[in-house]
């Protein structure tokens, strides 16, 4: 496998985490920014990182990429991380 093929596979593996992380960050800011909340691009980066870890865990657990369980874990991880970075517990 060439370097470009490896990069293509890696980007395709991370694309759902990047997309869901960005949507969560942009959607979470639509309800008003709370005091002390991070910038939207930092929220998106944190959400994407949490989503990437969830996808990696799904790959390790099931041995396959693209399982519904991994995508469910991706959504759950991005939702929890968005709640944390936007300080959702403060109401």
Short mmCIF file of N, CA and C in Angstrom, two decimals:
data_model
loop_
_atom_site.label_atom_id
_atom_site.label_comp_id
_atom_site.label_asym_id
_atom_site.label_seq_id
_atom_site.Cartn_x
_atom_site.Cartn_y
_atom_site.Cartn_z
N UNK A 1 0.85 -1.16 0.00
CA UNK A 1 0.00 0.00 0.00
C UNK A 1 0.91 1.24 0.00
N UNK A 2 0.62 2.14 -0.90
CA UNK A 2 1.43 3.35 -0.99
C UNK A 2 1.02 4.34 0.11
N UNK A 3 1.81 5.38 0.24
CA UNK A 3 1.53 6.39 1.26
C UNK A 3 0.21 7.12 0.97
N UNK A 4 -0.06 7.38 -0.30
CA UNK A 4 -1.31 8.03 -0.65
C UNK A 4 -2.52 7.14 -0.36
N UNK A 5 -2.39 5.86 -0.61
CA UNK A 5 -3.47 4.92 -0.27
C UNK A 5 -3.72 4.89 1.23
N UNK A 6 -2.65 4.86 2.01
CA UNK A 6 -2.77 4.86 3.46
C UNK A 6 -3.44 6.14 3.95
N UNK A 7 -3.05 7.27 3.40
CA UNK A 7 -3.66 8.54 3.77
C UNK A 7 -5.13 8.57 3.38
N UNK A 8 -5.47 8.03 2.22
CA UNK A 8 -6.85 7.96 1.78
C UNK A 8 -7.69 7.10 2.73
N UNK A 9 -7.18 5.95 3.12
CA UNK A 9 -7.91 5.08 4.05
C UNK A 9 -8.08 5.75 5.41
N UNK A 10 -7.04 6.41 5.88
CA UNK A 10 -7.12 7.07 7.18
C UNK A 10 -8.13 8.22 7.17
N UNK A 11 -8.11 9.01 6.11
CA UNK A 11 -9.06 10.12 6.02
C UNK A 11 -10.50 9.61 5.88
N UNK A 12 -10.70 8.54 5.15
CA UNK A 12 -12.04 7.97 5.03
C UNK A 12 -12.51 7.35 6.34
N UNK A 13 -11.58 6.84 7.13
CA UNK A 13 -11.94 6.31 8.44
C UNK A 13 -12.35 7.43 9.39
N UNK A 14 -11.67 8.58 9.31
CA UNK A 14 -11.92 9.68 10.24
C UNK A 14 -13.01 10.65 9.76
N UNK A 15 -13.44 10.55 8.53
CA UNK A 15 -14.42 11.49 7.98
C UNK A 15 -15.73 11.54 8.78
N UNK A 16 -16.31 10.41 9.20
CA UNK A 16 -17.53 10.51 10.01
C UNK A 16 -17.32 11.23 11.34
N UNK A 17 -16.18 11.00 11.98
CA UNK A 17 -15.90 11.68 13.25
C UNK A 17 -15.74 13.18 13.05
N UNK A 18 -15.09 13.57 11.97
CA UNK A 18 -14.92 15.00 11.69
C UNK A 18 -16.26 15.66 11.39
N UNK A 19 -17.09 14.99 10.62
CA UNK A 19 -18.39 15.56 10.25
C UNK A 19 -19.32 15.67 11.45
N UNK A 20 -19.42 14.62 12.23
CA UNK A 20 -20.32 14.64 13.39
C UNK A 20 -19.80 15.62 14.44
N UNK A 21 -18.49 15.69 14.62
CA UNK A 21 -17.93 16.64 15.57
C UNK A 21 -18.21 18.08 15.17
N UNK A 22 -18.12 18.38 13.89
CA UNK A 22 -18.40 19.74 13.42
C UNK A 22 -19.88 20.07 13.55
N UNK A 23 -20.75 19.13 13.19
CA UNK A 23 -22.19 19.36 13.29
C UNK A 23 -22.60 19.57 14.75
N UNK A 24 -22.05 18.78 15.65
CA UNK A 24 -22.37 18.96 17.08
C UNK A 24 -21.90 20.32 17.58
N UNK A 25 -20.72 20.74 17.19
CA UNK A 25 -20.20 22.03 17.65
C UNK A 25 -21.03 23.19 17.10
N UNK A 26 -21.38 23.12 15.83
CA UNK A 26 -22.18 24.19 15.24
C UNK A 26 -23.61 24.17 15.74
N UNK A 27 -24.16 23.00 15.92
CA UNK A 27 -25.52 22.89 16.45
C UNK A 27 -25.61 23.25 17.92
N UNK A 28 -24.58 22.94 18.68
CA UNK A 28 -24.57 23.27 20.10
C UNK A 28 -24.47 24.76 20.35
N UNK A 29 -23.85 25.48 19.44
CA UNK A 29 -23.74 26.92 19.59
C UNK A 29 -25.02 27.65 19.23
N UNK A 30 -25.95 26.97 18.60
CA UNK A 30 -27.20 27.59 18.20
C UNK A 30 -28.13 27.90 19.36
N UNK A 31 -27.85 27.33 20.51
CA UNK A 31 -28.69 27.55 21.68
C UNK A 31 -28.15 28.66 22.58
N UNK A 32 -27.20 29.40 22.10
CA UNK A 32 -26.62 30.48 22.89
C UNK A 32 -25.34 30.02 23.56
N UNK A 33 -24.33 30.84 23.49
CA UNK A 33 -23.05 30.49 24.08
C UNK A 33 -23.06 30.81 25.56
N UNK A 34 -22.68 29.85 26.35
CA UNK A 34 -22.63 30.03 27.80
C UNK A 34 -21.30 30.68 28.19
N UNK A 35 -21.29 31.30 29.32
CA UNK A 35 -20.07 31.94 29.81
C UNK A 35 -19.00 30.88 30.06
N UNK A 36 -17.82 31.12 29.55
CA UNK A 36 -16.71 30.20 29.74
C UNK A 36 -16.66 29.07 28.73
N UNK A 37 -17.59 29.02 27.79
CA UNK A 37 -17.57 27.97 26.78
C UNK A 37 -16.44 28.23 25.79
N UNK A 38 -15.92 27.18 25.23
CA UNK A 38 -14.82 27.29 24.28
C UNK A 38 -15.32 27.75 22.91
N UNK A 39 -14.41 28.20 22.06
CA UNK A 39 -14.75 28.60 20.70
C UNK A 39 -15.27 27.39 19.93
N UNK A 40 -16.05 27.66 18.89
CA UNK A 40 -16.70 26.57 18.15
C UNK A 40 -15.69 25.64 17.50
N UNK A 41 -14.56 26.17 17.04
CA UNK A 41 -13.60 25.31 16.36
C UNK A 41 -12.85 24.42 17.35
N UNK A 42 -12.69 24.88 18.58
CA UNK A 42 -12.08 24.02 19.60
C UNK A 42 -13.08 22.94 20.00
N UNK A 43 -14.35 23.30 20.12
CA UNK A 43 -15.38 22.31 20.41
C UNK A 43 -15.43 21.25 19.32
N UNK A 44 -15.34 21.67 18.06
CA UNK A 44 -15.36 20.73 16.95
C UNK A 44 -14.16 19.79 17.00
N UNK A 45 -12.99 20.31 17.34
CA UNK A 45 -11.79 19.49 17.43
C UNK A 45 -11.90 18.46 18.56
N UNK A 46 -12.41 18.89 19.71
CA UNK A 46 -12.58 17.97 20.84
C UNK A 46 -13.61 16.89 20.49
N UNK A 47 -14.71 17.30 19.87
CA UNK A 47 -15.74 16.34 19.48
C UNK A 47 -15.20 15.35 18.45
N UNK A 48 -14.45 15.84 17.48
CA UNK A 48 -13.88 14.95 16.47
C UNK A 48 -12.88 13.97 17.09
N UNK A 49 -12.10 14.44 18.04
CA UNK A 49 -11.17 13.54 18.73
C UNK A 49 -11.88 12.46 19.51
N UNK A 50 -12.94 12.84 20.22
CA UNK A 50 -13.73 11.85 20.95
C UNK A 50 -14.39 10.86 20.00
N UNK A 51 -14.88 11.37 18.88
CA UNK A 51 -15.50 10.50 17.89
C UNK A 51 -14.50 9.55 17.25
N UNK A 52 -13.29 10.05 16.99
CA UNK A 52 -12.25 9.19 16.41
C UNK A 52 -11.87 8.07 17.38
N UNK A 53 -11.80 8.39 18.66
CA UNK A 53 -11.51 7.35 19.64
C UNK A 53 -12.63 6.32 19.72
N UNK A 54 -13.87 6.78 19.59
CA UNK A 54 -15.00 5.85 19.59
C UNK A 54 -14.96 4.94 18.37
N UNK A 55 -14.63 5.50 17.21
CA UNK A 55 -14.51 4.67 16.00
C UNK A 55 -13.36 3.68 16.11
N UNK A 56 -12.25 4.12 16.68
CA UNK A 56 -11.12 3.22 16.87
C UNK A 56 -11.47 2.09 17.84
N UNK A 57 -12.21 2.43 18.90
CA UNK A 57 -12.67 1.40 19.82
C UNK A 57 -13.60 0.41 19.15
N UNK A 58 -14.48 0.90 18.29
CA UNK A 58 -15.37 0.01 17.55
C UNK A 58 -14.60 -0.89 16.59
N UNK A 59 -13.56 -0.35 15.97
CA UNK A 59 -12.72 -1.16 15.07
C UNK A 59 -11.99 -2.24 15.83
N UNK A 60 -11.46 -1.90 17.00
CA UNK A 60 -10.74 -2.89 17.81
C UNK A 60 -11.71 -3.93 18.36
N UNK A 61 -12.87 -3.48 18.83
CA UNK A 61 -13.82 -4.40 19.45
C UNK A 61 -14.41 -5.37 18.43
N UNK A 62 -14.83 -4.87 17.27
CA UNK A 62 -15.51 -5.74 16.31
C UNK A 62 -14.58 -6.32 15.25
N UNK A 63 -13.44 -5.70 15.07
CA UNK A 63 -12.52 -6.19 14.05
C UNK A 63 -12.86 -5.68 12.66
N UNK A 64 -13.89 -4.88 12.54
CA UNK A 64 -14.31 -4.33 11.25
C UNK A 64 -14.60 -2.85 11.40
N UNK A 65 -14.44 -2.15 10.31
CA UNK A 65 -14.78 -0.73 10.28
C UNK A 65 -16.20 -0.58 9.77
N UNK A 66 -16.90 0.44 10.26
CA UNK A 66 -18.22 0.76 9.72
C UNK A 66 -19.37 -0.02 10.32
N UNK A 67 -19.23 -0.54 11.51
CA UNK A 67 -20.35 -1.24 12.13
C UNK A 67 -21.30 -0.23 12.76
N UNK A 68 -22.55 -0.60 12.88
CA UNK A 68 -23.55 0.30 13.45
C UNK A 68 -23.26 0.60 14.92
N UNK A 69 -22.69 -0.37 15.62
CA UNK A 69 -22.31 -0.14 17.02
C UNK A 69 -21.24 0.94 17.15
N UNK A 70 -20.29 0.94 16.22
CA UNK A 70 -19.24 1.96 16.24
C UNK A 70 -19.81 3.34 15.93
N UNK A 71 -20.76 3.39 15.00
CA UNK A 71 -21.37 4.68 14.68
C UNK A 71 -22.26 5.17 15.80
N UNK A 72 -22.91 4.25 16.50
CA UNK A 72 -23.70 4.65 17.67
C UNK A 72 -22.79 5.19 18.77
N UNK A 73 -21.65 4.54 18.97
CA UNK A 73 -20.68 5.02 19.95
C UNK A 73 -20.12 6.38 19.54
N UNK A 74 -19.95 6.61 18.23
CA UNK A 74 -19.49 7.89 17.72
C UNK A 74 -20.47 9.00 18.08
N UNK A 75 -21.74 8.78 17.86
CA UNK A 75 -22.75 9.79 18.17
C UNK A 75 -22.81 10.04 19.67
N UNK A 76 -22.77 8.98 20.45
CA UNK A 76 -22.81 9.11 21.90
C UNK A 76 -21.59 9.87 22.41
N UNK A 77 -20.40 9.54 21.92
CA UNK A 77 -19.17 10.20 22.36
C UNK A 77 -19.17 11.68 21.97
N UNK A 78 -19.63 11.99 20.77
CA UNK A 78 -19.68 13.40 20.35
C UNK A 78 -20.71 14.18 21.16
N UNK A 79 -21.83 13.55 21.47
CA UNK A 79 -22.84 14.23 22.27
C UNK A 79 -22.36 14.52 23.68
N UNK A 80 -21.72 13.55 24.30
CA UNK A 80 -21.19 13.74 25.65
C UNK A 80 -20.08 14.78 25.65
N UNK A 81 -19.18 14.71 24.68
CA UNK A 81 -18.09 15.69 24.66
C UNK A 81 -18.61 17.09 24.37
N UNK A 82 -19.63 17.22 23.53
CA UNK A 82 -20.21 18.54 23.28
C UNK A 82 -20.85 19.09 24.55
N UNK A 83 -21.51 18.25 25.29
CA UNK A 83 -22.13 18.67 26.55
C UNK A 83 -21.05 19.15 27.52
N UNK A 84 -19.92 18.45 27.55
CA UNK A 84 -18.84 18.82 28.46
C UNK A 84 -18.15 20.12 28.05
N UNK A 85 -17.82 20.26 26.76
CA UNK A 85 -17.07 21.45 26.35
C UNK A 85 -17.95 22.70 26.32
N UNK A 86 -19.25 22.53 26.18
CA UNK A 86 -20.13 23.69 26.19
C UNK A 86 -20.65 23.99 27.59
N UNK A 87 -20.17 23.23 28.58
CA UNK A 87 -20.56 23.41 29.97
C UNK A 87 -22.08 23.30 30.15
N UNK A 88 -22.61 22.22 29.61
CA UNK A 88 -24.05 22.01 29.63
C UNK A 88 -24.64 21.80 31.00
N UNK A 89 -23.84 21.38 31.95
CA UNK A 89 -24.36 21.13 33.29
C UNK A 89 -24.69 22.44 34.03
N UNK A 90 -24.23 23.56 33.51
CA UNK A 90 -24.48 24.84 34.18
C UNK A 90 -25.86 25.41 33.84
N UNK A 91 -26.54 24.78 32.91
CA UNK A 91 -27.90 25.19 32.59
C UNK A 91 -27.98 26.35 31.76
#
